[in-house]
PDB file of C-alpha atoms in Angstrom:
ATOM      1  CA  GLU A   1      91.636  71.337 126.481  1.00  0.00           C
ATOM      2  CA  LEU A   2      91.398  67.620 125.773  1.00  0.00           C
ATOM      3  CA  ILE A   3      89.102  64.800 124.280  1.00  0.00           C
ATOM      4  CA  ALA A   4      88.570  61.640 125.952  1.00  0.00           C
ATOM      5  CA  GLN A   5      89.149  58.511 123.994  1.00  0.00           C
ATOM      6  CA  THR A   6      87.505  55.242 124.337  1.00  0.00           C
ATOM      7  CA  ASP A   7      88.696  52.482 126.729  1.00  0.00           C
ATOM      8  CA  ALA A   8      89.143  50.359 124.213  1.00  0.00           C
ATOM      9  CA  GLN A   9      90.539  52.985 121.497  1.00  0.00           C
ATOM     10  CA  ALA A  10      88.413  51.665 119.054  1.00  0.00           C
ATOM     11  CA  PRO A  11      89.508  52.909 115.550  1.00  0.00           C
ATOM     12  CA  ALA A  12      87.352  55.395 113.943  1.00  0.00           C
ATOM     13  CA  TYR A  13      86.716  53.345 110.882  1.00  0.00           C
ATOM     14  CA  SER A  14      85.127  50.574 113.278  1.00  0.00           C
ATOM     15  CA  THR A  15      81.926  49.176 112.099  1.00  0.00           C
ATOM     16  CA  GLY A  16      78.861  48.934 113.691  1.00  0.00           C
ATOM     17  CA  GLU A  17      77.150  51.610 115.471  1.00  0.00           C
ATOM     18  CA  THR A  18      78.059  51.725 119.363  1.00  0.00           C
ATOM     19  CA  PRO A  19      78.707  54.446 121.471  1.00  0.00           C
ATOM     20  CA  GLU A  20      82.220  53.371 121.237  1.00  0.00           C
ATOM     21  CA  SER A  21      82.535  53.608 117.511  1.00  0.00           C
ATOM     22  CA  TYR A  22      80.746  57.150 117.852  1.00  0.00           C
ATOM     23  CA  LEU A  23      83.100  58.459 120.463  1.00  0.00           C
ATOM     24  CA  ALA A  24      86.001  57.390 118.486  1.00  0.00           C
ATOM     25  CA  LEU A  25      84.640  58.755 115.097  1.00  0.00           C
ATOM     26  CA  SER A  26      84.042  62.233 117.237  1.00  0.00           C
ATOM     27  CA  LEU A  27      87.760  61.820 118.343  1.00  0.00           C
ATOM     28  CA  GLN A  28      89.042  61.731 114.812  1.00  0.00           C
ATOM     29  CA  TYR A  29      86.799  64.451 113.553  1.00  0.00           C
ATOM     30  CA  TYR A  30      87.900  66.708 116.459  1.00  0.00           C
ATOM     31  CA  ARG A  31      91.631  65.989 115.230  1.00  0.00           C
ATOM     32  CA  GLU A  32      90.734  67.097 112.064  1.00  0.00           C
ATOM     33  CA  ALA A  33      89.328  70.455 113.549  1.00  0.00           C
ATOM     34  CA  ARG A  34      85.798  69.182 112.188  1.00  0.00           C
ATOM     35  CA  TYR A  35      84.200  70.280 115.491  1.00  0.00           C
ATOM     36  CA  ALA A  36      80.911  70.253 114.440  1.00  0.00           C
ATOM     37  CA  GLU A  37      80.615  66.531 112.865  1.00  0.00           C
ATOM     38  CA  SER A  38      82.678  65.941 116.348  1.00  0.00           C
ATOM     39  CA  ILE A  39      79.894  67.072 118.425  1.00  0.00           C
ATOM     40  CA  ALA A  40      77.305  65.131 115.948  1.00  0.00           C
ATOM     41  CA  ALA A  41      79.136  62.015 116.476  1.00  0.00           C
ATOM     42  CA  CYS A  42      78.762  62.365 120.180  1.00  0.00           C
ATOM     43  CA  ARG A  43      75.200  63.020 119.980  1.00  0.00           C
ATOM     44  CA  ALA A  44      75.131  59.685 118.100  1.00  0.00           C
ATOM     45  CA  ALA A  45      76.777  58.281 120.944  1.00  0.00           C
ATOM     46  CA  LEU A  46      74.616  59.483 123.282  1.00  0.00           C
ATOM     47  CA  ALA A  47      71.341  58.347 121.708  1.00  0.00           C
ATOM     48  CA  LEU A  48      72.656  54.576 122.588  1.00  0.00           C
ATOM     49  CA  ARG A  49      74.130  55.379 126.018  1.00  0.00           C
ATOM     50  CA  SER A  50      72.571  58.619 127.450  1.00  0.00           C
ATOM     51  CA  ASN A  51      74.582  58.435 130.654  1.00  0.00           C
ATOM     52  CA  TYR A  52      78.175  58.610 128.759  1.00  0.00           C
ATOM     53  CA  PRO A  53      80.507  60.869 130.402  1.00  0.00           C
ATOM     54  CA  GLU A  54      83.444  60.927 127.843  1.00  0.00           C
ATOM     55  CA  ALA A  55      80.832  62.029 125.080  1.00  0.00           C
ATOM     56  CA  TRP A  56      79.628  64.838 126.949  1.00  0.00           C
ATOM     57  CA  ASN A  57      83.183  65.789 127.742  1.00  0.00           C
ATOM     58  CA  ASN A  58      83.776  65.840 124.010  1.00  0.00           C
ATOM     59  CA  ILE A  59      80.980  67.760 123.083  1.00  0.00           C
ATOM     60  CA  GLY A  60      82.376  70.505 125.964  1.00  0.00           C
ATOM     61  CA  ALA A  61      85.972  70.176 124.218  1.00  0.00           C
ATOM     62  CA  ALA A  62      84.374  70.721 120.626  1.00  0.00           C
ATOM     63  CA  TYR A  63      81.954  73.713 121.887  1.00  0.00           C
ATOM     64  CA  ASN A  64      85.376  75.221 123.351  1.00  0.00           C
ATOM     65  CA  LYS A  65      87.096  75.223 120.092  1.00  0.00           C
ATOM     66  CA  LEU A  66      84.036  76.780 118.376  1.00  0.00           C
ATOM     67  CA  GLY A  67      84.038  79.588 120.978  1.00  0.00           C
ATOM     68  CA  ARG A  68      80.809  78.212 122.162  1.00  0.00           C
ATOM     69  CA  TYR A  69      81.617  78.463 125.853  1.00  0.00           C
ATOM     70  CA  GLU A  70      78.171  78.642 127.661  1.00  0.00           C
ATOM     71  CA  GLU A  71      77.236  75.156 125.732  1.00  0.00           C
ATOM     72  CA  ALA A  72      80.773  73.888 126.785  1.00  0.00           C
ATOM     73  CA  ALA A  73      80.533  74.309 130.157  1.00  0.00           C
ATOM     74  CA  ALA A  74      76.777  72.426 130.212  1.00  0.00           C
ATOM     75  CA  ALA A  75      78.246  69.679 128.495  1.00  0.00           C
ATOM     76  CA  CYS A  76      81.457  69.251 130.871  1.00  0.00           C
ATOM     77  CA  GLU A  77      79.093  70.087 133.813  1.00  0.00           C
ATOM     78  CA  GLU A  78      76.888  66.920 132.686  1.00  0.00           C
ATOM     79  CA  ALA A  79      80.344  65.203 132.093  1.00  0.00           C
ATOM     80  CA  LEU A  80      81.249  65.635 135.876  1.00  0.00           C
ATOM     81  CA  ARG A  81      77.567  64.827 137.242  1.00  0.00           C
ATOM     82  CA  LEU A  82      78.081  61.476 135.565  1.00  0.00           C
ATOM     83  CA  LYS A  83      81.722  61.029 136.611  1.00  0.00           C
ATOM     84  CA  PRO A  84      82.514  63.268 139.387  1.00  0.00           C
ATOM     85  CA  ASP A  85      86.503  62.164 139.495  1.00  0.00           C
ATOM     86  CA  PHE A  86      86.611  63.112 135.450  1.00  0.00           C
ATOM     87  CA  GLU A  87      89.776  65.365 135.689  1.00  0.00           C
ATOM     88  CA  LEU A  88      89.747  65.954 131.466  1.00  0.00           C
ATOM     89  CA  ALA A  89      85.879  67.032 131.819  1.00  0.00           C
ATOM     90  CA  ARG A  90      86.855  69.257 135.007  1.00  0.00           C
ATOM     91  CA  ASN A  91      89.694  71.004 132.887  1.00  0.00           C
ATOM     92  CA  ASN A  92      87.430  71.547 129.662  1.00  0.00           C
ATOM     93  CA  LEU A  93      84.756  73.462 132.226  1.00  0.00           C
ATOM     94  CA  GLN A  94      87.490  75.492 133.882  1.00  0.00           C
ATOM     95  CA  TYR A  95      88.619  76.793 130.435  1.00  0.00           C
ATOM     96  CA  ALA A  96      85.028  77.000 129.209  1.00  0.00           C
ATOM     97  CA  ARG A  97      84.311  79.080 132.334  1.00  0.00           C
ATOM     98  CA  GLU A  98      87.477  81.403 131.870  1.00  0.00           C
ATOM     99  CA  MET A  99      86.875  81.981 128.372  1.00  0.00           C
ATOM    100  CA  ALA A 100      83.060  82.851 129.051  1.00  0.00           C
ATOM    101  CA  LYS A 101      84.046  85.695 131.287  1.00  0.00           C
ATOM    102  CA  THR A 102      87.014  87.050 128.944  1.00  0.00           C
ATOM    103  CA  SER A 103      84.952  86.716 126.000  1.00  0.00           C
ATOM    104  CA  GLY A 104      81.625  87.535 126.990  1.00  0.00           C
ATOM    105  CA  LYS A 105      80.500  84.438 125.280  1.00  0.00           C
TER     106      LYS A 105
END
């Protein structure tokens, strides 16, 4: 599974509360296997920009890592609703659905 980065590749230590800075922070947390914190950073980004498909995808990727496949699928579906050609979200959604079938979660 993959996680989306910001277009600007803003560093996670960026100052200012922008959706991009929260997305960059979510990426840092994800890379450190701090998945709950990654989700929280994405939710902060979504509080500022609710139609942010990259944040929804990253929530899905983190939920996949936590084994919460139904929640992962829902987040990825929202990312795809907002950006139908978003291949990362499509891949994460497929993974979530496959894992939900095999794990029963």
